[in-house]
Amino acid sequence: MEPFQASTATEQQRNRRHLWQDTMAQATQANAFDTNNSQIQVEHDKKRRQFVIRLNGSHDRAVLLYEYVGKKTVDLQHTEVPDAYRGRGIAKHLAKAAMDFVVEEDLKAHLTCWYIQKYVKENPQPQYFEHIYQ
């Protein structure tokens, strides 16, 4: 199947305008996201082994991925926040949820993700250190 191509200059302009409007709408949505809002909800998808924050009800999501590497050992591997939402403390909510999960389930954790390492260093909780492989 051929990719869609606008047949006239007017259609091309209209398509560019719609693309620009969609981009601006996404940027506006990202700017409106309030990270100080206590209603930020972190979902734990155990089946997919990830913690998720849905951003402004859109398809954008911030995620923290982990894997079991033993019966009682997890590897906190990767944290990702979309560019438009970075620098707002969103990853901190994911990191806290992941570390709380490790403590609550009495697991040991490898901190492969650099952000989780940073979070634990900046939020030194004794219960966290008891569950981290050094």
Short mmCIF file of C-alpha atoms in Angstrom, two decimals:
data_model
loop_
_atom_site.label_atom_id
_atom_site.label_comp_id
_atom_site.label_asym_id
_atom_site.label_seq_id
_atom_site.Cartn_x
_atom_site.Cartn_y
_atom_site.Cartn_z
CA MET A 1 0.00 0.00 0.00
CA GLU A 2 1.30 3.44 -0.92
CA PRO A 3 1.66 5.98 1.90
CA PHE A 4 -0.99 8.68 1.83
CA GLN A 5 0.04 11.74 -0.12
CA ALA A 6 -2.04 14.88 -0.42
CA SER A 7 -2.90 15.48 -4.03
CA THR A 8 -3.01 19.25 -3.96
CA ALA A 9 -1.09 22.04 -2.33
CA THR A 10 -4.25 22.97 -0.40
CA GLU A 11 -4.56 19.44 1.01
CA GLN A 12 -0.88 19.47 1.95
CA GLN A 13 -1.35 22.77 3.80
CA ARG A 14 -4.44 21.40 5.55
CA ASN A 15 -2.54 18.26 6.60
CA ARG A 16 0.38 20.32 7.92
CA ARG A 17 -2.06 22.54 9.85
CA HIS A 18 -3.74 19.48 11.43
CA LEU A 19 -0.37 17.99 12.34
CA TRP A 20 0.68 21.30 13.91
CA GLN A 21 -2.63 21.52 15.82
CA ASP A 22 -2.20 17.97 17.12
CA THR A 23 1.38 18.73 18.19
CA MET A 24 0.29 21.92 19.96
CA ALA A 25 -2.56 20.08 21.70
CA GLN A 26 -0.10 17.48 23.01
CA ALA A 27 2.27 20.20 24.21
CA THR A 28 -0.59 22.04 25.93
CA GLN A 29 -1.67 18.82 27.60
CA ALA A 30 1.87 18.18 28.81
CA ASN A 31 2.18 21.73 30.17
CA ALA A 32 -1.11 21.36 32.03
CA PHE A 33 0.01 18.19 33.82
CA ASP A 34 0.36 19.03 37.51
CA THR A 35 3.02 16.90 39.17
CA ASN A 36 2.33 18.48 42.55
CA ASN A 37 -1.17 17.11 42.35
CA SER A 38 -1.64 14.42 44.98
CA GLN A 39 -3.86 12.57 42.54
CA ILE A 40 -0.96 11.20 40.49
CA GLN A 41 -1.67 7.50 40.43
CA VAL A 42 0.96 4.88 39.85
CA GLU A 43 -0.47 1.64 38.50
CA HIS A 44 1.40 -1.61 39.06
CA ASP A 45 0.99 -4.00 36.15
CA LYS A 46 2.42 -7.20 37.64
CA LYS A 47 1.78 -9.21 34.49
CA ARG A 48 3.93 -6.86 32.38
CA ARG A 49 6.27 -6.14 35.30
CA GLN A 50 5.98 -2.39 35.14
CA PHE A 51 4.81 0.63 37.07
CA VAL A 52 2.84 3.12 34.97
CA ILE A 53 1.58 6.70 35.25
CA ARG A 54 -0.95 7.71 32.61
CA LEU A 55 -0.33 11.34 31.74
CA ASN A 56 -3.42 13.55 31.39
CA GLY A 57 -5.57 10.65 30.32
CA SER A 58 -3.72 10.57 27.02
CA HIS A 59 -1.85 7.72 25.45
CA ASP A 60 1.37 9.15 26.94
CA ARG A 61 2.69 7.07 29.80
CA ALA A 62 5.64 7.16 32.13
CA VAL A 63 6.92 3.68 32.98
CA LEU A 64 9.37 1.87 35.20
CA LEU A 65 10.27 -1.63 34.02
CA TYR A 66 11.54 -4.49 36.14
CA GLU A 67 12.25 -8.21 35.80
CA TYR A 68 12.41 -11.05 38.26
CA VAL A 69 15.93 -12.48 38.21
CA GLY A 70 15.31 -14.95 41.02
CA LYS A 71 12.44 -16.12 43.18
CA LYS A 72 12.77 -13.16 45.55
CA THR A 73 15.01 -10.87 43.49
CA VAL A 74 14.07 -8.16 41.01
CA ASP A 75 16.11 -6.00 38.70
CA LEU A 76 14.75 -2.44 38.46
CA GLN A 77 15.89 -1.90 34.91
CA HIS A 78 14.58 1.22 33.26
CA THR A 79 12.54 4.35 33.89
CA GLU A 80 11.14 6.36 31.01
CA VAL A 81 9.17 9.61 30.94
CA PRO A 82 8.10 11.21 27.64
CA ASP A 83 10.21 14.24 26.70
CA ALA A 84 7.33 16.69 27.11
CA TYR A 85 6.89 15.65 30.77
CA ARG A 86 10.52 15.40 31.89
CA GLY A 87 11.89 17.45 34.75
CA ARG A 88 8.60 17.49 36.67
CA GLY A 89 9.27 14.77 39.24
CA ILE A 90 7.18 12.11 37.53
CA ALA A 91 9.94 9.50 37.65
CA LYS A 92 10.17 10.04 41.41
CA HIS A 93 6.62 8.71 41.83
CA LEU A 94 7.52 5.61 39.82
CA ALA A 95 10.73 5.05 41.78
CA LYS A 96 8.94 5.36 45.12
CA ALA A 97 6.25 2.90 44.05
CA ALA A 98 8.88 0.41 42.87
CA MET A 99 10.96 0.65 46.03
CA ASP A 100 7.85 0.40 48.22
CA PHE A 101 6.89 -2.75 46.29
CA VAL A 102 10.34 -4.25 46.91
CA VAL A 103 10.01 -3.56 50.64
CA GLU A 104 6.37 -4.72 50.94
CA GLU A 105 7.09 -7.99 49.10
CA ASP A 106 10.34 -8.51 51.05
CA LEU A 107 12.37 -8.74 47.84
CA LYS A 108 15.98 -7.96 47.05
CA ALA A 109 16.65 -5.51 44.23
CA HIS A 110 19.37 -4.86 41.72
CA LEU A 111 19.30 -1.19 40.73
CA THR A 112 20.29 -1.28 37.06
CA CYS A 113 18.37 1.92 36.28
CA TRP A 114 20.48 5.02 36.94
CA TYR A 115 17.40 6.98 38.01
CA ILE A 116 16.47 4.46 40.71
CA GLN A 117 20.06 4.64 41.99
CA LYS A 118 19.74 8.43 42.14
CA TYR A 119 16.34 8.24 43.84
CA VAL A 120 17.59 5.91 46.58
CA LYS A 121 20.64 8.10 47.15
CA GLU A 122 18.50 11.25 47.43
CA ASN A 123 15.83 9.54 49.56
CA PRO A 124 17.84 7.42 52.00
CA GLN A 125 15.29 5.20 53.68
CA PRO A 126 16.70 2.46 55.94
CA GLN A 127 14.07 0.01 54.71
CA TYR A 128 15.29 0.54 51.14
CA PHE A 129 18.93 -0.21 51.93
CA GLU A 130 17.98 -3.51 53.57
CA HIS A 131 16.54 -4.67 50.23
CA ILE A 132 19.24 -3.52 47.80
CA TYR A 133 22.13 -5.59 46.53
CA GLN A 134 25.21 -3.44 47.04
#
